Short mmCIF file of N, CA and C in Angstrom, two decimals:
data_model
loop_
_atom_site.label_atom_id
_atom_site.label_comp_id
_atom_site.label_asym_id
_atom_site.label_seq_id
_atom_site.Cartn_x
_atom_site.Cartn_y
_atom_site.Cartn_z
N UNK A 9 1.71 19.30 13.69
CA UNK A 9 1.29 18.82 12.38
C UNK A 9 0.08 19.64 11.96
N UNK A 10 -0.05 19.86 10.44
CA UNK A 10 -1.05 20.75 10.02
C UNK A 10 -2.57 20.10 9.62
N UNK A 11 -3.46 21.13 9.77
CA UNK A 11 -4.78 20.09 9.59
C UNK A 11 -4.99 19.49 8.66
N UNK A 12 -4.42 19.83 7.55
CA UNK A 12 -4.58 18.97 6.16
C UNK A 12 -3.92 18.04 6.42
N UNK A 13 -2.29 17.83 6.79
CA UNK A 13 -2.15 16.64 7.01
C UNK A 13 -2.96 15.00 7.67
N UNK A 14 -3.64 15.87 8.54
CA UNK A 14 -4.68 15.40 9.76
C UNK A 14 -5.52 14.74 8.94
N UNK A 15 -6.32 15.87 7.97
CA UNK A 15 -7.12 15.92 7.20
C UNK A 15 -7.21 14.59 6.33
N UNK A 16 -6.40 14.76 6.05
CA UNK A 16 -5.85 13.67 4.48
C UNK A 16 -5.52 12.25 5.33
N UNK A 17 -4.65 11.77 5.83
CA UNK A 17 -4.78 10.80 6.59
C UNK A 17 -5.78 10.32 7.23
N UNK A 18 -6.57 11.21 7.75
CA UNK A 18 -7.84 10.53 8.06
C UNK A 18 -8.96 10.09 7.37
N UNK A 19 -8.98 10.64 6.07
CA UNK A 19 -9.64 10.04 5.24
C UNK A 19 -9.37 8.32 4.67
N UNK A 20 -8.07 9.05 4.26
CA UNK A 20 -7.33 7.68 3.87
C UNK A 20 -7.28 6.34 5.22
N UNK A 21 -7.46 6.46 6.05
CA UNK A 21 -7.29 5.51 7.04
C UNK A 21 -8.95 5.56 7.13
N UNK A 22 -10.21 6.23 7.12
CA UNK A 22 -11.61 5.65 7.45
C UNK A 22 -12.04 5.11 5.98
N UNK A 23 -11.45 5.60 5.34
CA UNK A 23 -11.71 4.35 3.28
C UNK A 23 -11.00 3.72 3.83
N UNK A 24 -9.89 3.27 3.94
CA UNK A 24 -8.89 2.05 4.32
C UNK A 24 -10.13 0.97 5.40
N UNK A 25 -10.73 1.30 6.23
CA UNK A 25 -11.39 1.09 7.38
C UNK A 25 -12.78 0.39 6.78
N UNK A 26 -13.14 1.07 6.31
CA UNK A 26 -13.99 0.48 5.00
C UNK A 26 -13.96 -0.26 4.70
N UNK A 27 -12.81 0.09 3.52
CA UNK A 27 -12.66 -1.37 2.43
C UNK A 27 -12.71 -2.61 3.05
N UNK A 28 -11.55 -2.54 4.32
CA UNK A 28 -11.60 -3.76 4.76
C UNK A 28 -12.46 -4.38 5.62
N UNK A 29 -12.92 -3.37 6.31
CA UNK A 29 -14.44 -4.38 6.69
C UNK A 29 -15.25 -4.77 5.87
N UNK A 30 -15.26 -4.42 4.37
CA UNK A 30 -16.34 -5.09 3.02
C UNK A 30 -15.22 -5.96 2.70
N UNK A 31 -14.14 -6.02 3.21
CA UNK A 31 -13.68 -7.47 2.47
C UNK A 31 -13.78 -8.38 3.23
N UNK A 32 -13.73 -7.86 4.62
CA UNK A 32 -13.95 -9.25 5.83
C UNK A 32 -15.40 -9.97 5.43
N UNK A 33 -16.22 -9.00 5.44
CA UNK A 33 -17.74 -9.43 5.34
C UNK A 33 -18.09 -10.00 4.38
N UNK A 34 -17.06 -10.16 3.02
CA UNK A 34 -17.53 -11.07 1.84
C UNK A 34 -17.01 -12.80 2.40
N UNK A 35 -16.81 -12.95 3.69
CA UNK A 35 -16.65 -13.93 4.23
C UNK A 35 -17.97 -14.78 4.83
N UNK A 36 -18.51 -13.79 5.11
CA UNK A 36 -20.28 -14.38 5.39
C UNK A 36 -20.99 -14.78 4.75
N UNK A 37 -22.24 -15.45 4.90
CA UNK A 37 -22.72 -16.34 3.75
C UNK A 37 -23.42 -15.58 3.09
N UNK A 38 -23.75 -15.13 1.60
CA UNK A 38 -24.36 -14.35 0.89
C UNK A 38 -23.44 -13.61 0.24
N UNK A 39 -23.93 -12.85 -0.62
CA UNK A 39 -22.79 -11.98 -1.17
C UNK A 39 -23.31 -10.42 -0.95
N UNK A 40 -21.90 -9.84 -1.33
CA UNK A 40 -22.30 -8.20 -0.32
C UNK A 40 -23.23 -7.20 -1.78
N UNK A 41 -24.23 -6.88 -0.81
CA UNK A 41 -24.85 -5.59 -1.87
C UNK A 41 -24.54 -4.82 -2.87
N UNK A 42 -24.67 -4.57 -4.00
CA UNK A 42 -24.01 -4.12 -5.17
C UNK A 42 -23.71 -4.65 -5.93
N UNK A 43 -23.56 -6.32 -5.94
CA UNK A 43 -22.62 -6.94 -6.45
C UNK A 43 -22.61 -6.78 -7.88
N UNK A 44 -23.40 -6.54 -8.63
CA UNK A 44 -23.16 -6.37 -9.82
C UNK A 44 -22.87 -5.04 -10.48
N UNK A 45 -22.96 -3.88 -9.51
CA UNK A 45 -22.70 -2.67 -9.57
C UNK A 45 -20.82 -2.16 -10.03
N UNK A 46 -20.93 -1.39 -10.93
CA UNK A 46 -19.59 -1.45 -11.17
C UNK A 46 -19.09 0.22 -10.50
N UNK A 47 -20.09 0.78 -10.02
CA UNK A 47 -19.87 2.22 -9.46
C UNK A 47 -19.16 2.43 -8.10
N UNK A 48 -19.35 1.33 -7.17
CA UNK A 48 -18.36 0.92 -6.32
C UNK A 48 -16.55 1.24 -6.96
N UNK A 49 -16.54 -0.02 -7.64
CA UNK A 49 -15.12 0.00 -7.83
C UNK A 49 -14.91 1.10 -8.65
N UNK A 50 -15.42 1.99 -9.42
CA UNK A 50 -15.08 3.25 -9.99
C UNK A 50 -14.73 3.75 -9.05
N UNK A 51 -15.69 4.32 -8.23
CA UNK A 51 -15.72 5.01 -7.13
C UNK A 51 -14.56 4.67 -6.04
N UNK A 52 -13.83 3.71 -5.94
CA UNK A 52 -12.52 3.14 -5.02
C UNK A 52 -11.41 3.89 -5.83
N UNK A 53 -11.23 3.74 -7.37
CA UNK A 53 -10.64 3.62 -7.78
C UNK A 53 -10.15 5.27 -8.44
N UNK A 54 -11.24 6.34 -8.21
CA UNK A 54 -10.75 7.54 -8.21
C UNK A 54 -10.98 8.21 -6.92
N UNK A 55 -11.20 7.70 -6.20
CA UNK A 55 -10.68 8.14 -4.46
C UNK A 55 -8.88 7.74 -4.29
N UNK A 56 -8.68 6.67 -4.82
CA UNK A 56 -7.49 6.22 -4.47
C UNK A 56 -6.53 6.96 -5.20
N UNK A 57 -6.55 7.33 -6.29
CA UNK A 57 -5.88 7.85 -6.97
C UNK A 57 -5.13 9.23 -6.22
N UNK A 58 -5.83 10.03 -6.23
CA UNK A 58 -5.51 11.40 -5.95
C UNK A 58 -5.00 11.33 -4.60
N UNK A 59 -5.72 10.57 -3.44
CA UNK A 59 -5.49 10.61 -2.41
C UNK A 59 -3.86 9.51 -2.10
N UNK A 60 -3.32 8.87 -2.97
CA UNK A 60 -2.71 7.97 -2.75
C UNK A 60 -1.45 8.43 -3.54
N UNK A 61 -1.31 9.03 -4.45
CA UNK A 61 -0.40 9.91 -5.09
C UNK A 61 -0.14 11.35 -4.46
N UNK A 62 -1.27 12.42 -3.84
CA UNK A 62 -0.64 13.43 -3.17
C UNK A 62 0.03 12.47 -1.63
N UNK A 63 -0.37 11.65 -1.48
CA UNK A 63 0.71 10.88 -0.44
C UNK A 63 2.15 10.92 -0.52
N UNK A 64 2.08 10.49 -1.65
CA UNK A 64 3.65 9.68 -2.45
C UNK A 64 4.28 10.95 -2.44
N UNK A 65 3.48 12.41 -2.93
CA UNK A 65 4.38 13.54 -3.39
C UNK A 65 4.71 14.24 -1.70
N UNK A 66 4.01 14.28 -1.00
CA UNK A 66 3.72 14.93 0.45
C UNK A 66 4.95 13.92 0.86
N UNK A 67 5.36 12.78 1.26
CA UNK A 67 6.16 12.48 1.58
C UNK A 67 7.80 12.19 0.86
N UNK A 68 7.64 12.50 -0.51
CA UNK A 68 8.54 12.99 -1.57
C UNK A 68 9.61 14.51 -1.37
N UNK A 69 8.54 15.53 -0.65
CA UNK A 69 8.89 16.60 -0.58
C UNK A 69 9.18 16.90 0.80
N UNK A 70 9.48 15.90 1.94
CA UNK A 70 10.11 15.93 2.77
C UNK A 70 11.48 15.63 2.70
N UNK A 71 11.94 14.83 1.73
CA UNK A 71 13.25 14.37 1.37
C UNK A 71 13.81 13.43 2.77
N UNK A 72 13.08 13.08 3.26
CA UNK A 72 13.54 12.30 4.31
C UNK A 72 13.91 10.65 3.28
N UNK A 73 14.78 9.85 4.06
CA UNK A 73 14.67 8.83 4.09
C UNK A 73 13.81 7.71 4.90
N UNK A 74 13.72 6.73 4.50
CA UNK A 74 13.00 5.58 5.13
C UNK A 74 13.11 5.53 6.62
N UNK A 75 14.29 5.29 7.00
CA UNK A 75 14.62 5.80 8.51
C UNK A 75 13.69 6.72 9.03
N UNK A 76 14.00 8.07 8.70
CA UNK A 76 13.54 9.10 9.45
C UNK A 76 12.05 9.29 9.07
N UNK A 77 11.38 8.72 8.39
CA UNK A 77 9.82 8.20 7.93
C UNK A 77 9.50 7.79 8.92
N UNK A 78 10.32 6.20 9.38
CA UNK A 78 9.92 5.45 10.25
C UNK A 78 9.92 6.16 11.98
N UNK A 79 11.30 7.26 12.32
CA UNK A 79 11.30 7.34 13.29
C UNK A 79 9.87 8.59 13.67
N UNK A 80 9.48 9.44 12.29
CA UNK A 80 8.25 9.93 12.49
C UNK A 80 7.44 9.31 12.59
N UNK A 81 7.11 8.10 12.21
CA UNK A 81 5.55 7.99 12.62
C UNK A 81 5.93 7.27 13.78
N UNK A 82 7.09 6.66 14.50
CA UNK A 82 7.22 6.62 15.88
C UNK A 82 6.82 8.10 16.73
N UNK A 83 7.16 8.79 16.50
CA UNK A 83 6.80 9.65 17.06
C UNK A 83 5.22 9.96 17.47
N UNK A 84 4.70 9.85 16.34
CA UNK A 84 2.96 10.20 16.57
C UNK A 84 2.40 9.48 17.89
N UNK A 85 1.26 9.63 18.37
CA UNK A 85 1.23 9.27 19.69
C UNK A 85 0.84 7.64 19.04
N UNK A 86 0.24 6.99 20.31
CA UNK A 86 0.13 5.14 20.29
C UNK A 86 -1.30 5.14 19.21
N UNK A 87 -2.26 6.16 19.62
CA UNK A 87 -3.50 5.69 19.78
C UNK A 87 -3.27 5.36 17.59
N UNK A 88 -2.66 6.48 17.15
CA UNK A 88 -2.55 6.45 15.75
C UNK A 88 -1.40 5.37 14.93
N UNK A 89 -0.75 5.33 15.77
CA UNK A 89 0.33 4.03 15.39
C UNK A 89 -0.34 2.35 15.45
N UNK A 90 -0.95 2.55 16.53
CA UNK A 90 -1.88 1.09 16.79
C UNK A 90 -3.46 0.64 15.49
N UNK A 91 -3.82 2.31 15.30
CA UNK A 91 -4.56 2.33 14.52
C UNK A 91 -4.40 2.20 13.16
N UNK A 92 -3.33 2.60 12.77
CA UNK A 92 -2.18 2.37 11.75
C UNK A 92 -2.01 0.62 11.31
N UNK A 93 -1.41 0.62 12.28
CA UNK A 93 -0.89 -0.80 12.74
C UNK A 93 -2.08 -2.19 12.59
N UNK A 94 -3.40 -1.67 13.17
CA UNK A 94 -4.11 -2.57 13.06
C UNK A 94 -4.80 -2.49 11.41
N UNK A 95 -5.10 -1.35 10.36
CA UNK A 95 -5.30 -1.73 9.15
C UNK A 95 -4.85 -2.66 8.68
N UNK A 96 -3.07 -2.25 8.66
CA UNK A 96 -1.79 -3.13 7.97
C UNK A 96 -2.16 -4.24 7.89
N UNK A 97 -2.38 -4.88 9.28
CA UNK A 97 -2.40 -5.82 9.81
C UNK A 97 -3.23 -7.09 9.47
N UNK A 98 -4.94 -6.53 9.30
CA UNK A 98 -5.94 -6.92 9.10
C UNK A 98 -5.66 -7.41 7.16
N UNK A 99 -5.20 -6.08 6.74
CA UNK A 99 -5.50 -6.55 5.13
C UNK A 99 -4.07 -6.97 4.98
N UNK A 100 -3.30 -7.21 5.41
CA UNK A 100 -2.33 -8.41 5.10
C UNK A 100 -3.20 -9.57 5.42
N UNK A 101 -3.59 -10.05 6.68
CA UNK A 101 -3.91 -10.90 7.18
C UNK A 101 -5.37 -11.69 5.74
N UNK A 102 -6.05 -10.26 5.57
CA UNK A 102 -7.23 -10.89 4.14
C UNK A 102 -6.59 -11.31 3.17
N UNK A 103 -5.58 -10.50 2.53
CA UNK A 103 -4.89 -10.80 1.84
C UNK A 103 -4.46 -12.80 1.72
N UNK A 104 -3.47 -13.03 2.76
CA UNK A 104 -3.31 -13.75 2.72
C UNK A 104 -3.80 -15.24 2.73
N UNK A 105 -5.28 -14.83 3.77
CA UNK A 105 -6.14 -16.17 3.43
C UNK A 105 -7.05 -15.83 2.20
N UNK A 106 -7.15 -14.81 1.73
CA UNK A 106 -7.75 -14.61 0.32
C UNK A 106 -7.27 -15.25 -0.67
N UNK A 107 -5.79 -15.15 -1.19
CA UNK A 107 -5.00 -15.66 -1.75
C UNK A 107 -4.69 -17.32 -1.64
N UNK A 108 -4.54 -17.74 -0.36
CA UNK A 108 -4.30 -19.60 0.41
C UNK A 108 -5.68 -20.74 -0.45
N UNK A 109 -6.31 -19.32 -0.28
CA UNK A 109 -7.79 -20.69 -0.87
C UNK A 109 -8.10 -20.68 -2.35
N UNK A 110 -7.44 -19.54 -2.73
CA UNK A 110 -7.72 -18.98 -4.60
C UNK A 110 -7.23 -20.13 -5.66
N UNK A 111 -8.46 -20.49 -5.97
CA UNK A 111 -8.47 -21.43 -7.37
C UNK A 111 -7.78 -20.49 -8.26
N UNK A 112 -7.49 -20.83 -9.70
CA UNK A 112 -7.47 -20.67 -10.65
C UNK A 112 -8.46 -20.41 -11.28
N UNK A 113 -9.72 -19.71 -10.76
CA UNK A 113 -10.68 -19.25 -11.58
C UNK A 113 -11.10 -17.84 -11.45
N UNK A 114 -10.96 -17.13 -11.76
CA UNK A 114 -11.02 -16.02 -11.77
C UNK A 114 -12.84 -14.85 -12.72
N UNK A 115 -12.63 -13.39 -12.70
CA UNK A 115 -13.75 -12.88 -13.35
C UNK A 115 -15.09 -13.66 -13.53
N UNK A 116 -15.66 -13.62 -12.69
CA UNK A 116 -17.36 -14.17 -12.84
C UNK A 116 -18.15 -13.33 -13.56
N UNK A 117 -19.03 -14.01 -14.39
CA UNK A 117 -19.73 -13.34 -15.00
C UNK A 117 -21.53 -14.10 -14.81
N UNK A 118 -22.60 -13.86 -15.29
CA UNK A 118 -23.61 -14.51 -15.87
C UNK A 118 -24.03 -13.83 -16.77
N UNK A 119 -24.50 -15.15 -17.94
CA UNK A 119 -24.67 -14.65 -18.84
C UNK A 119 -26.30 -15.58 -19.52
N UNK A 120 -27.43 -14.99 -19.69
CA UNK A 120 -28.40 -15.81 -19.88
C UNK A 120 -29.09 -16.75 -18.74
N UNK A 121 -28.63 -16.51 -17.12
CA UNK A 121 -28.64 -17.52 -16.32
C UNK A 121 -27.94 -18.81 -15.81
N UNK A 122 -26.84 -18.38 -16.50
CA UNK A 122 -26.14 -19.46 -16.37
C UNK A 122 -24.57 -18.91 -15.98
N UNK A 123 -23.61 -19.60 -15.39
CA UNK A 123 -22.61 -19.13 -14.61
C UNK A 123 -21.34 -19.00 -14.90
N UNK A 124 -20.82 -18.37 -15.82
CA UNK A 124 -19.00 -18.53 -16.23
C UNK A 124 -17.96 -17.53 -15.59
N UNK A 125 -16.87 -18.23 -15.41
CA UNK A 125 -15.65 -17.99 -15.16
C UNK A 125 -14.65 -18.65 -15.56
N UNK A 126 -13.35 -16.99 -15.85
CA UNK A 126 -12.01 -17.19 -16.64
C UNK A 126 -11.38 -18.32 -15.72
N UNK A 127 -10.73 -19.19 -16.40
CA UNK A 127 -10.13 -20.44 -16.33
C UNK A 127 -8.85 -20.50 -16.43
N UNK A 128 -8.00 -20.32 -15.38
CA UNK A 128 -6.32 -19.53 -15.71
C UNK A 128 -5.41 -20.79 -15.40
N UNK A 129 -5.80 -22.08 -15.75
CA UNK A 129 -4.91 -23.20 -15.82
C UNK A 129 -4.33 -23.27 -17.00
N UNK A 130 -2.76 -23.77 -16.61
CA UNK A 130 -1.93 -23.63 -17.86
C UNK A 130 -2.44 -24.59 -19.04
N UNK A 131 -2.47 -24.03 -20.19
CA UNK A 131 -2.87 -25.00 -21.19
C UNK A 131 -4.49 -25.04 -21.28
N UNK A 132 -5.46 -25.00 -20.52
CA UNK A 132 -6.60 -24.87 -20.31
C UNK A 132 -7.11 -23.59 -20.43
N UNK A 133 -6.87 -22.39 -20.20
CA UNK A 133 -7.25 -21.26 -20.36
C UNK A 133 -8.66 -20.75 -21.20
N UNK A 134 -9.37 -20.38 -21.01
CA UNK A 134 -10.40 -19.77 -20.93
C UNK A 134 -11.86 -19.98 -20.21
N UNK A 135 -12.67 -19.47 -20.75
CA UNK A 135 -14.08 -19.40 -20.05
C UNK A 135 -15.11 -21.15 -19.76
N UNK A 136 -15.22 -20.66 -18.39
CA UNK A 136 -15.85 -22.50 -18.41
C UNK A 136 -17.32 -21.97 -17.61
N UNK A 137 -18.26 -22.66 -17.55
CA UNK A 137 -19.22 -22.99 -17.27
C UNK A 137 -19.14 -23.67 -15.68
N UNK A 138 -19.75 -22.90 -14.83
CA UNK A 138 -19.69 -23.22 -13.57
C UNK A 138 -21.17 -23.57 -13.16
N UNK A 139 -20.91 -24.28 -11.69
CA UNK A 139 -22.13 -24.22 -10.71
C UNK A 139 -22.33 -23.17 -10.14
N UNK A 140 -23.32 -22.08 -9.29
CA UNK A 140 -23.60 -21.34 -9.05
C UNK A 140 -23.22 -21.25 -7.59
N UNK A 141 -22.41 -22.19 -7.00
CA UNK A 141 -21.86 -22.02 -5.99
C UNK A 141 -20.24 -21.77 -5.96
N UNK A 142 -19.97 -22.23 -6.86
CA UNK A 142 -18.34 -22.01 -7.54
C UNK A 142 -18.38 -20.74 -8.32
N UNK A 143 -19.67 -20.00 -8.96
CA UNK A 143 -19.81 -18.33 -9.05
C UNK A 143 -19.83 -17.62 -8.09
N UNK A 144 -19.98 -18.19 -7.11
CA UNK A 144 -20.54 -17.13 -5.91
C UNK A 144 -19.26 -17.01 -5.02
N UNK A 145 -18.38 -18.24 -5.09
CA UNK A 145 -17.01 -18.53 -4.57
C UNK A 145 -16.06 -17.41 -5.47
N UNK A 146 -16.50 -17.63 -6.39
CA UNK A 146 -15.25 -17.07 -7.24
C UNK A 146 -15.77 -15.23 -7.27
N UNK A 147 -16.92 -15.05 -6.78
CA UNK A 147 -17.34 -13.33 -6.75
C UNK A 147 -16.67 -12.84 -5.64
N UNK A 148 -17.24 -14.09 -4.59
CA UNK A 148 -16.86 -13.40 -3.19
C UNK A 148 -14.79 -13.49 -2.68
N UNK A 149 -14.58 -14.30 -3.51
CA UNK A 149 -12.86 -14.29 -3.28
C UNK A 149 -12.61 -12.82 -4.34
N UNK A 150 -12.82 -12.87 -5.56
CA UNK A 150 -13.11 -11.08 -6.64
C UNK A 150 -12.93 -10.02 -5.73
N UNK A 151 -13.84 -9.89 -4.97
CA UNK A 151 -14.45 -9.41 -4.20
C UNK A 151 -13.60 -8.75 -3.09
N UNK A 152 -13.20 -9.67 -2.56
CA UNK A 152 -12.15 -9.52 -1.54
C UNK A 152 -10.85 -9.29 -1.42
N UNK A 153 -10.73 -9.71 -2.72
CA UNK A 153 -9.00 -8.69 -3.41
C UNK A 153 -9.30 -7.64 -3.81
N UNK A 154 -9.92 -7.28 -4.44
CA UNK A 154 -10.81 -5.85 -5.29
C UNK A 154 -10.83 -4.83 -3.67
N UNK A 155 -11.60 -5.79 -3.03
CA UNK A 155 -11.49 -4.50 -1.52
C UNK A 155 -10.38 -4.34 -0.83
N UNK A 156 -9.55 -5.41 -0.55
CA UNK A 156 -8.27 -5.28 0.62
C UNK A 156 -7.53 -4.88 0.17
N UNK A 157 -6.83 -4.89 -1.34
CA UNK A 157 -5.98 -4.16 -1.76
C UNK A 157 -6.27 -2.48 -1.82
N UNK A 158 -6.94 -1.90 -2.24
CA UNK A 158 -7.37 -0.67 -2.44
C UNK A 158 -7.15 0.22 -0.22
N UNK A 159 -7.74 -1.12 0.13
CA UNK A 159 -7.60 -0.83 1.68
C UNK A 159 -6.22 -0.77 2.45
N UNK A 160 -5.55 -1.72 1.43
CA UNK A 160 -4.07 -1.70 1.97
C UNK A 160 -3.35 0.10 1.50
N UNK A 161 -3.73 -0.04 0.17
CA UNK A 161 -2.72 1.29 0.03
C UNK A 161 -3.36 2.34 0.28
N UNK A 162 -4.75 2.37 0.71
CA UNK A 162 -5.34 3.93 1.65
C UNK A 162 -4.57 3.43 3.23
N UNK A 163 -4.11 2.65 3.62
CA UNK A 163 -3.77 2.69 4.94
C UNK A 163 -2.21 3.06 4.46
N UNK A 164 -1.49 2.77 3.80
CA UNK A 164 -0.20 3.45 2.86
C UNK A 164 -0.15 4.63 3.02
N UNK A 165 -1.07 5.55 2.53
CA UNK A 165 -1.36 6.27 2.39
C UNK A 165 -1.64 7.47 3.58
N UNK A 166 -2.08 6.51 4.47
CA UNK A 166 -2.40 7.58 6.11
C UNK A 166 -1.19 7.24 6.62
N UNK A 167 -0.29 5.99 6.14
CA UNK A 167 0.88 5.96 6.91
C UNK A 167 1.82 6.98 6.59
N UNK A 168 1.82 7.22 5.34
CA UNK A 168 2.88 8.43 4.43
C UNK A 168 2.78 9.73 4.84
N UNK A 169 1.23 10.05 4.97
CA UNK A 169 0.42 11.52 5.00
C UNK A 169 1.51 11.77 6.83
N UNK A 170 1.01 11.19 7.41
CA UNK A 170 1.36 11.68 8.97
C UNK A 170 2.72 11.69 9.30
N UNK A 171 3.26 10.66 8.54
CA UNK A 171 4.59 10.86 9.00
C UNK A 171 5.55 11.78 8.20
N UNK A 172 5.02 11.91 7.18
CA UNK A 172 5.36 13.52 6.62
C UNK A 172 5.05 14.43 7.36
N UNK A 173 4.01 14.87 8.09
CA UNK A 173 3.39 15.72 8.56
C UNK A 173 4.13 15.93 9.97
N UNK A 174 4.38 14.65 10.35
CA UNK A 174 5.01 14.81 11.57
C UNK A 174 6.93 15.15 11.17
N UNK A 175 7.41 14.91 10.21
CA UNK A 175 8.67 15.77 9.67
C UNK A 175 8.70 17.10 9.46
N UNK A 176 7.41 17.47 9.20
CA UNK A 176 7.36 18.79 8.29
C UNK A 176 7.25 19.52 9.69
N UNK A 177 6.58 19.29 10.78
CA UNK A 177 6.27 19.81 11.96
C UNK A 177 7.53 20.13 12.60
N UNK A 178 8.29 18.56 12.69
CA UNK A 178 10.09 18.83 13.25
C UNK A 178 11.04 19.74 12.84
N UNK A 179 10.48 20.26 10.95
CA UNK A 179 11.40 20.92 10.92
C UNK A 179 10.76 22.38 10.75
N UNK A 180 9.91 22.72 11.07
CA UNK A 180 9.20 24.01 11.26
C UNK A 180 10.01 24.21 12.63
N UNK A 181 9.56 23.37 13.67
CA UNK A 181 9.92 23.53 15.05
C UNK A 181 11.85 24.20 15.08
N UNK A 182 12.66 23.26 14.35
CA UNK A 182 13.98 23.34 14.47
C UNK A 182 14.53 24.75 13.69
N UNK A 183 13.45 25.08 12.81
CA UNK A 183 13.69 26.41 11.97
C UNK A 183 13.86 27.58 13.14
N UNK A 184 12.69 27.47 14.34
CA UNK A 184 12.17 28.59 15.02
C UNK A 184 13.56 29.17 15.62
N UNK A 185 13.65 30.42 16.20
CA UNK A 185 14.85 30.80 16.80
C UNK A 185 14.64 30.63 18.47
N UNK A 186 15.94 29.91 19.25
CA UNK A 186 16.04 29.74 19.88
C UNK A 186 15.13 30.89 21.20
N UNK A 187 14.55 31.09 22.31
CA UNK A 187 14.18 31.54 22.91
C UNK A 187 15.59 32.61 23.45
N UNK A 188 15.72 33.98 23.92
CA UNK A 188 16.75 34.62 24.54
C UNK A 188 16.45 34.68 25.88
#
């Protein structure tokens, strides 16, 4: 496999690595640094891009199917499959208790000192006036979808990169001429 491949996957899997340890940690009491900073999520959000689309095309231009995707990144050794494996794993796992506890309240804002959030009950819909502990609930759940998702598809992303890489390698290898 070539170093860019290497290259690129490893990025995408230490942002992946990231994200989701800032989404685990919006589990602790306080809320995480930045919070009102919007340069973060810019900043997620044109890392992901480029790096998450030359994925899609890098494993596009192998023409493999799903199968033979899968039997490449079997191939790669454990230490990267497990490592693989444990992103997936983790931001499904946020995901899902992120999601189990999610009110219907959504986008926090303050405005003047005082605490609102969008109100996504049917018929009820819009902006209500909260306690500052039901803002801080509703930042830190924000919060934690905003990070695990972005973490899920950089780990997508190192999953795609390598196991392309590890096709592209098989068929370099199968090109070569037999030894005489």
């Amino acid at each position: 496999m070539g170093w860019s491949f290497k290259l690129h996957a490893g990025i995408a899997a230490g942002l992946s690595g990231v994200l989701l340890l800032l989404a685990a940690l919006t589990w602790l009491p306080g809320t995480l640094p930045l919070t009102g900073s919007k340069w973060p999520v810019v900043t997620v959000v044109v890392l992901l891009f480029p790096i998450f689309i030359a994925a899609v095309v890098r494993g596009i231009l192998t023409r493999a199917d799903k199968h033979s995707i899968w039997l490449a990144f079997r191939c790669l050794p454990g230490k990267a499959q497990a490592a693989l494996g444990a992103l997936v794993i983790s931001g499904v796992v946020l995901m899902i208790f992120s999601t189990a506890g999610e009110t219907n309240l959504q986008a926090p804002e303050m405005k003047d000192g005082r605490y609102f959030v969008f109100d996504t009950t049917p018929y009820a819909r819009g902006t209500i006036e909260v306690s500052r502990s039901q803002y801080i609930a509703v930042l830190e759940s924000d919060q934690r979808s905003m990070l695990a998702i972005p973490g899920l598809l950089f780990a997508g992303a190192a999953y795609a990169v390598l196991a392309a890489g590890e096709l592209r390698r098989a068929d370099v290898r199968s090109r070569r001429p037999a030894p005489q």
